[in-house]
CSV table of C-alpha atoms in Angstrom, one decimal:
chain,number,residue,atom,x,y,z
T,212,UNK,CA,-51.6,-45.8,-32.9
T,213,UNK,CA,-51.8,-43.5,-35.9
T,214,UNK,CA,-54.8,-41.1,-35.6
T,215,UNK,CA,-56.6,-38.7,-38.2
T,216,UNK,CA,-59.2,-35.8,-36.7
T,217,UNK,CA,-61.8,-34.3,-38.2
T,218,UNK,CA,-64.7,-32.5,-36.7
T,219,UNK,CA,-67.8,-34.1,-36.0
T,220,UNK,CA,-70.0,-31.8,-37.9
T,221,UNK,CA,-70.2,-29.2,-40.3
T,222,UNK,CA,-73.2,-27.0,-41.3
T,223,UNK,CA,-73.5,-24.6,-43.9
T,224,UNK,CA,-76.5,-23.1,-46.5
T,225,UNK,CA,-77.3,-24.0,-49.7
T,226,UNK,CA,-75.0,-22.6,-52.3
T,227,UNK,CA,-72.3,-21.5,-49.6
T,228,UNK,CA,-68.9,-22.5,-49.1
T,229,UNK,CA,-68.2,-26.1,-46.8
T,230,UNK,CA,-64.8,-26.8,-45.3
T,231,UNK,CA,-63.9,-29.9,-43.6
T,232,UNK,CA,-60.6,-30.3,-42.0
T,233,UNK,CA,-58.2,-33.7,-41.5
T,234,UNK,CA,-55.4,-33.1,-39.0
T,235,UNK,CA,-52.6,-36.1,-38.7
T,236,UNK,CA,-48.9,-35.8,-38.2
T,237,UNK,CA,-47.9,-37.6,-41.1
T,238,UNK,CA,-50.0,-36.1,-43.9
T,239,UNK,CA,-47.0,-33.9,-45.0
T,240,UNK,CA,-45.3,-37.3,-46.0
T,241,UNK,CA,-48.5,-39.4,-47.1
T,242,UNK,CA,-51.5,-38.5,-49.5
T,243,UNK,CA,-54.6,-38.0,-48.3
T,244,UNK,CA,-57.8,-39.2,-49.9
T,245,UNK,CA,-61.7,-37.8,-49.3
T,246,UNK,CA,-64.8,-40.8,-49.2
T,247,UNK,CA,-68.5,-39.5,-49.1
T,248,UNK,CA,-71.0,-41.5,-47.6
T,249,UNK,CA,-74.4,-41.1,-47.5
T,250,UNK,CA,-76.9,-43.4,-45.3
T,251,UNK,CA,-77.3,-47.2,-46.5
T,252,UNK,CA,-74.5,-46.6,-49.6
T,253,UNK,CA,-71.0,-47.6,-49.8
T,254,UNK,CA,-68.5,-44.8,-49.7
T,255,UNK,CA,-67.5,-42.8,-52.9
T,256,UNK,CA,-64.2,-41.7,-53.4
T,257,UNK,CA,-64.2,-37.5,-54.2
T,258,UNK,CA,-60.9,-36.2,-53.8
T,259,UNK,CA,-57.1,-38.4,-54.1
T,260,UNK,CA,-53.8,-38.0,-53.5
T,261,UNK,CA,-54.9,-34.9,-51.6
T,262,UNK,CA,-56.4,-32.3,-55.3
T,263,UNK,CA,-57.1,-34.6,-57.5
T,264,UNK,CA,-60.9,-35.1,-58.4
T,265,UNK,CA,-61.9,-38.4,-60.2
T,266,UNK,CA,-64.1,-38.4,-62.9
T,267,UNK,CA,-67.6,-37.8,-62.8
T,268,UNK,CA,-67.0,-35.8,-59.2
T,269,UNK,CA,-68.5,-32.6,-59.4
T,270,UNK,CA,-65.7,-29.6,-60.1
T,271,UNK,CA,-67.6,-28.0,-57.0
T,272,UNK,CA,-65.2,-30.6,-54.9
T,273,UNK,CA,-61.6,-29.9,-54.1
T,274,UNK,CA,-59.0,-30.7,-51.8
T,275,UNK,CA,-56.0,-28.6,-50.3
T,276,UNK,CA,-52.9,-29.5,-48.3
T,277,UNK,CA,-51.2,-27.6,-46.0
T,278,UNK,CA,-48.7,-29.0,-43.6
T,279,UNK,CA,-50.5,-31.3,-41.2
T,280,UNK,CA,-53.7,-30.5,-42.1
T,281,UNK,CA,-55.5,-31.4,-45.3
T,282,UNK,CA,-58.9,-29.9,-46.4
T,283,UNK,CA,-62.1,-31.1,-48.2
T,284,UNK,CA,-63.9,-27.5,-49.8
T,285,UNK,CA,-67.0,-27.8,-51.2
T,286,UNK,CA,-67.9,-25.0,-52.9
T,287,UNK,CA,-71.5,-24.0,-54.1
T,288,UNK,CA,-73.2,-26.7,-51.4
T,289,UNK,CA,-76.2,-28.2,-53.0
T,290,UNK,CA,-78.8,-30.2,-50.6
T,291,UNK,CA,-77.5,-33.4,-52.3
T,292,UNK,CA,-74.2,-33.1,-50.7
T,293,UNK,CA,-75.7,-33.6,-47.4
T,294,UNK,CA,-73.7,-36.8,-46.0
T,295,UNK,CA,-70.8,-37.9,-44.2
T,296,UNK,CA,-67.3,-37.2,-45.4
T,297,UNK,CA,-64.4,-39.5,-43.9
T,298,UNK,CA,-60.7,-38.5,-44.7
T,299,UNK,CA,-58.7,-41.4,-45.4
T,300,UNK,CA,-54.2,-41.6,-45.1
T,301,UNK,CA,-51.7,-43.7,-43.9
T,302,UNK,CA,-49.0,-43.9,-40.8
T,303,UNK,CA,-45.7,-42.4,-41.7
T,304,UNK,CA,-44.0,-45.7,-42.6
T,305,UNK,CA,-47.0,-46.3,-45.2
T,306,UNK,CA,-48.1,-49.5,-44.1
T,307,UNK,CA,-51.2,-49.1,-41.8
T,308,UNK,CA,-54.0,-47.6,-43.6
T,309,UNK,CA,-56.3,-44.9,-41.3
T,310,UNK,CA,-59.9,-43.3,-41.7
T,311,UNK,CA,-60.6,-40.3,-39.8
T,312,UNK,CA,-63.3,-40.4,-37.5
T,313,UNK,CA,-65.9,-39.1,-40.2
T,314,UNK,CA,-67.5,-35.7,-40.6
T,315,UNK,CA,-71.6,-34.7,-41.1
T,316,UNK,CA,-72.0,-32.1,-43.4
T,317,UNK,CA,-75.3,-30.9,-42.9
T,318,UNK,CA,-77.5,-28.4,-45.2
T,319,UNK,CA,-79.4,-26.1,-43.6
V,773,UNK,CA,-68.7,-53.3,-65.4
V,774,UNK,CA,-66.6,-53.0,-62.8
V,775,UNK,CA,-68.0,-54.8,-59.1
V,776,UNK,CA,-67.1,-56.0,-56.3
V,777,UNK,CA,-69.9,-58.7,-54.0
V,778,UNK,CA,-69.3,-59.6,-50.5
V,779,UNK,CA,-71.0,-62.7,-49.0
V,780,UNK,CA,-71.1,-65.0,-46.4
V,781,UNK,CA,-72.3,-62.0,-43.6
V,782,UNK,CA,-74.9,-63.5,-40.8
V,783,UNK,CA,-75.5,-63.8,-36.9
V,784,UNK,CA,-72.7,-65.4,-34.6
V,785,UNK,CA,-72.2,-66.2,-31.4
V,786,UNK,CA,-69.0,-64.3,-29.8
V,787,UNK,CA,-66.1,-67.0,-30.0
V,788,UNK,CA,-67.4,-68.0,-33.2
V,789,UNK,CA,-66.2,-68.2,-36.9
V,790,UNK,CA,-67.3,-66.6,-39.9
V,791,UNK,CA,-65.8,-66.4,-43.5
V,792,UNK,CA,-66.6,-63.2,-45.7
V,793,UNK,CA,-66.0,-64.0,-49.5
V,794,UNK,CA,-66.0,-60.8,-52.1
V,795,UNK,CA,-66.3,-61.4,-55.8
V,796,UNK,CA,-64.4,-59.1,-58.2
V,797,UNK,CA,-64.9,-58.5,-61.7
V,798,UNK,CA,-64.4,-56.1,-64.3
V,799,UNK,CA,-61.0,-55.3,-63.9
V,800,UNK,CA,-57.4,-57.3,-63.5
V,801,UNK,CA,-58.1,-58.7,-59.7
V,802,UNK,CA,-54.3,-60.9,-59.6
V,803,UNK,CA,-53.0,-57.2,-59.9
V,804,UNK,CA,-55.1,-55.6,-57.4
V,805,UNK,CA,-54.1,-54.6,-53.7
V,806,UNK,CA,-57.6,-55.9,-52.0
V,807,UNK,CA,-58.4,-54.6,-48.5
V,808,UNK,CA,-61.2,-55.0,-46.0
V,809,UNK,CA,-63.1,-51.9,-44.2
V,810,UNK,CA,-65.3,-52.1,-42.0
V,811,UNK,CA,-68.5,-49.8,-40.2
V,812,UNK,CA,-69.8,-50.8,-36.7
V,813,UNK,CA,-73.6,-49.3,-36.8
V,814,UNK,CA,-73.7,-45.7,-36.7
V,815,UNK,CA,-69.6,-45.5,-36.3
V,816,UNK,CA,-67.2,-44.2,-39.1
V,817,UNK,CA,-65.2,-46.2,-41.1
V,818,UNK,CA,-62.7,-48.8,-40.0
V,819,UNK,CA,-59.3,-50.5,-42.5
V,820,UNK,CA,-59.7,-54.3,-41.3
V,821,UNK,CA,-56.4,-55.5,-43.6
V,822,UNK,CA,-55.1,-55.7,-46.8
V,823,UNK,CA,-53.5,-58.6,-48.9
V,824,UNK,CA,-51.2,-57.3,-51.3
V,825,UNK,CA,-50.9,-58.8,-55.4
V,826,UNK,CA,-48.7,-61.6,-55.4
V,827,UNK,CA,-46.4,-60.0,-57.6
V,828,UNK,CA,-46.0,-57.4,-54.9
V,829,UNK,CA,-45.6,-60.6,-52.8
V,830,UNK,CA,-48.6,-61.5,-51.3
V,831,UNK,CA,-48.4,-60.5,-48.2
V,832,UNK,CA,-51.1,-59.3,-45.3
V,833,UNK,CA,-51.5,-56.3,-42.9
V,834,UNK,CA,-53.6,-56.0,-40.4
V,835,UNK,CA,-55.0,-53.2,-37.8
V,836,UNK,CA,-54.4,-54.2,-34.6
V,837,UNK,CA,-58.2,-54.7,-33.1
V,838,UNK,CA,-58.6,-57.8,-35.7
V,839,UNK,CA,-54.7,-59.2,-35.7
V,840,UNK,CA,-54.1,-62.4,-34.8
V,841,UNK,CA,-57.9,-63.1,-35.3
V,842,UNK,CA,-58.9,-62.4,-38.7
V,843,UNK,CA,-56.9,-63.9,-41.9
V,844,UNK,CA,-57.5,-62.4,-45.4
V,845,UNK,CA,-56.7,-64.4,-48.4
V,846,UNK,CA,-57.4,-64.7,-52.0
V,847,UNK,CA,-57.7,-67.0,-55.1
V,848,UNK,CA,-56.9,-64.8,-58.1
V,849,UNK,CA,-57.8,-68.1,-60.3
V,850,UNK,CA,-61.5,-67.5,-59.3
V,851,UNK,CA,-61.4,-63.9,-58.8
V,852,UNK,CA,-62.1,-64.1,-55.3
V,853,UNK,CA,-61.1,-62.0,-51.6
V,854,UNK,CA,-61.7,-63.8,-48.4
V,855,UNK,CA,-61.6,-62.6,-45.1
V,856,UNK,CA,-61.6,-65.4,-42.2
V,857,UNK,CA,-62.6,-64.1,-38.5
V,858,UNK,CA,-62.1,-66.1,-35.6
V,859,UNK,CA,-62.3,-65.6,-31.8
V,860,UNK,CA,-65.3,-63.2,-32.9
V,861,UNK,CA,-66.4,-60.5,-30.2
V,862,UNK,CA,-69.6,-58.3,-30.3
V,863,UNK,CA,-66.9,-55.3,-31.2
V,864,UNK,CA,-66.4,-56.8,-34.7
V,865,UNK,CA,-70.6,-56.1,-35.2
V,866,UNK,CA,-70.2,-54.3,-38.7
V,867,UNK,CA,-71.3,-53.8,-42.3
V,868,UNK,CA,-67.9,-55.4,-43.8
V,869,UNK,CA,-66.7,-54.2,-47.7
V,870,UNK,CA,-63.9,-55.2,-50.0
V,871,UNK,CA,-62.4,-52.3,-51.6
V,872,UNK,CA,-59.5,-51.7,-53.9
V,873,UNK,CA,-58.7,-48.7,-56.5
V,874,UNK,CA,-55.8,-46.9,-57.9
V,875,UNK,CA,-53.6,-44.6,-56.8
V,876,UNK,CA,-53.5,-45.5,-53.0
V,877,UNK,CA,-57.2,-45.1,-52.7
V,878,UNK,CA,-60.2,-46.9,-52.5
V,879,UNK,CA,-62.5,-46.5,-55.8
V,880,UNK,CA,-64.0,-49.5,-55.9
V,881,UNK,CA,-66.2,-50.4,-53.3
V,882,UNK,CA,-68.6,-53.5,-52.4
V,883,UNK,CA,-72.0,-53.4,-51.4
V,884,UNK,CA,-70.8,-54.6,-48.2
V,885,UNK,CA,-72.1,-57.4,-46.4
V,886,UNK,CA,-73.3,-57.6,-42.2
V,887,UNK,CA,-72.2,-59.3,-39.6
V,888,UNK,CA,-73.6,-59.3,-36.4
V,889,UNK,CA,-71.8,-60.8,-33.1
V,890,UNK,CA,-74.6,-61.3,-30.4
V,891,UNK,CA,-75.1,-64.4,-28.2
């Protein structure tokens, strides 16, 4: 089955630079999307169709694609952005949806 | 306002049923592509299924762990998603939310509702 991976965990300090990987062989032919979650909340979507940043996301948030790889940078970390961040694509043919296995960004 | 309620979460024994109702509003649900996630406690996020709009034809997928086992449905006259689990097993323990959005992802998200598999 079709798998995403991301790493586990990510630290960095306030006001520096995060970057959280998603690696998957068929995210040079499907979009990928980024979900925040933080404890006892529902996920919120902050990054689709691998750049593009809804409304009301913070411009801090931004997402890259290169090859099979895609990226979630937040720039600027604030201790708000302290959560879990889960990548979110599909299989090749574009039928089976997959998650990532999640990442914890932590603020030191 | 745009929402989405799940129901019908609760303690079952494994082998047992349980149907999940969500309850949409705010938007045009007969056009939405509906899907089910799931999160087993302290896991990551899990796609149950989806049920497509029936003019896209209506049609269901399923990830593998739940197919066979699980059915999702929906009555667009009442606005409503369903997802019926059979043959339960202490594996499908999870918070369960509908979601649906626009352009592939998922922007609208439930509150989600519990489900706990445990003799």
């Amino acid at each position: 089955s079709y798998e995403l991976t991301q790493p586990p965990s990510v630290s960095v300090s306030p006001g520096q630079t995060a970057r959280i990987t998603c690696s998957g062989d068929a995210l040079p032919k499907q979009y990928a999307y980024w979900y925040q979650q933080k404890p006892g909340q529902a996920p919120v979507l902050v990054i689709y169709k691998d750049s593009e940043r809804p409304s009301g996301i913070p411009e801090r948030f931004s997402g890259s694609s290169s090859g099979t790889t895609v990226t979630l940078t937040i720039s600027g970390v604030q201790a708000e952005d302290e959560a879990d961040y889960y990548c979110q694509s599909a299989d090749s043919s574009g039928t089976w949806v997959v998650f990532g296995g999640g990442t914890k960004l932590t603020v030191l | 306002e745009v929402q989405l309620v799940e129901s019908g979460g609760g303690l079952v024994k494994p082998g047992g049923s349980l149907r999940l109702s969500c309850a949409a509003s705010g938007f045009t649900f007969s056009n939405a592509w509906m899907s089910w996630v799931r999160q087993a406690p302290g896991k990551g996020l899990e796609w149950v299924g989806r049920i497509k709009s029936k003019t896209d034809g209506g049609t269901t997928d399923y990830a593998a762990p739940v197919k066979g086992r699980f059915t999702i449905s929906r009555d667009d006259s009442k606005n409503t998603l369903y997802l019926q689990m059979n043959s339960l097993k202490t594996e499908d323990t999870a918070v369960y939310y509908c979601t649906t959005g626009s352009w592939g992802a998922f922007d609208i998200w439930g509150q989600g509702t519990m489900v706990t598999v445990s003799s």
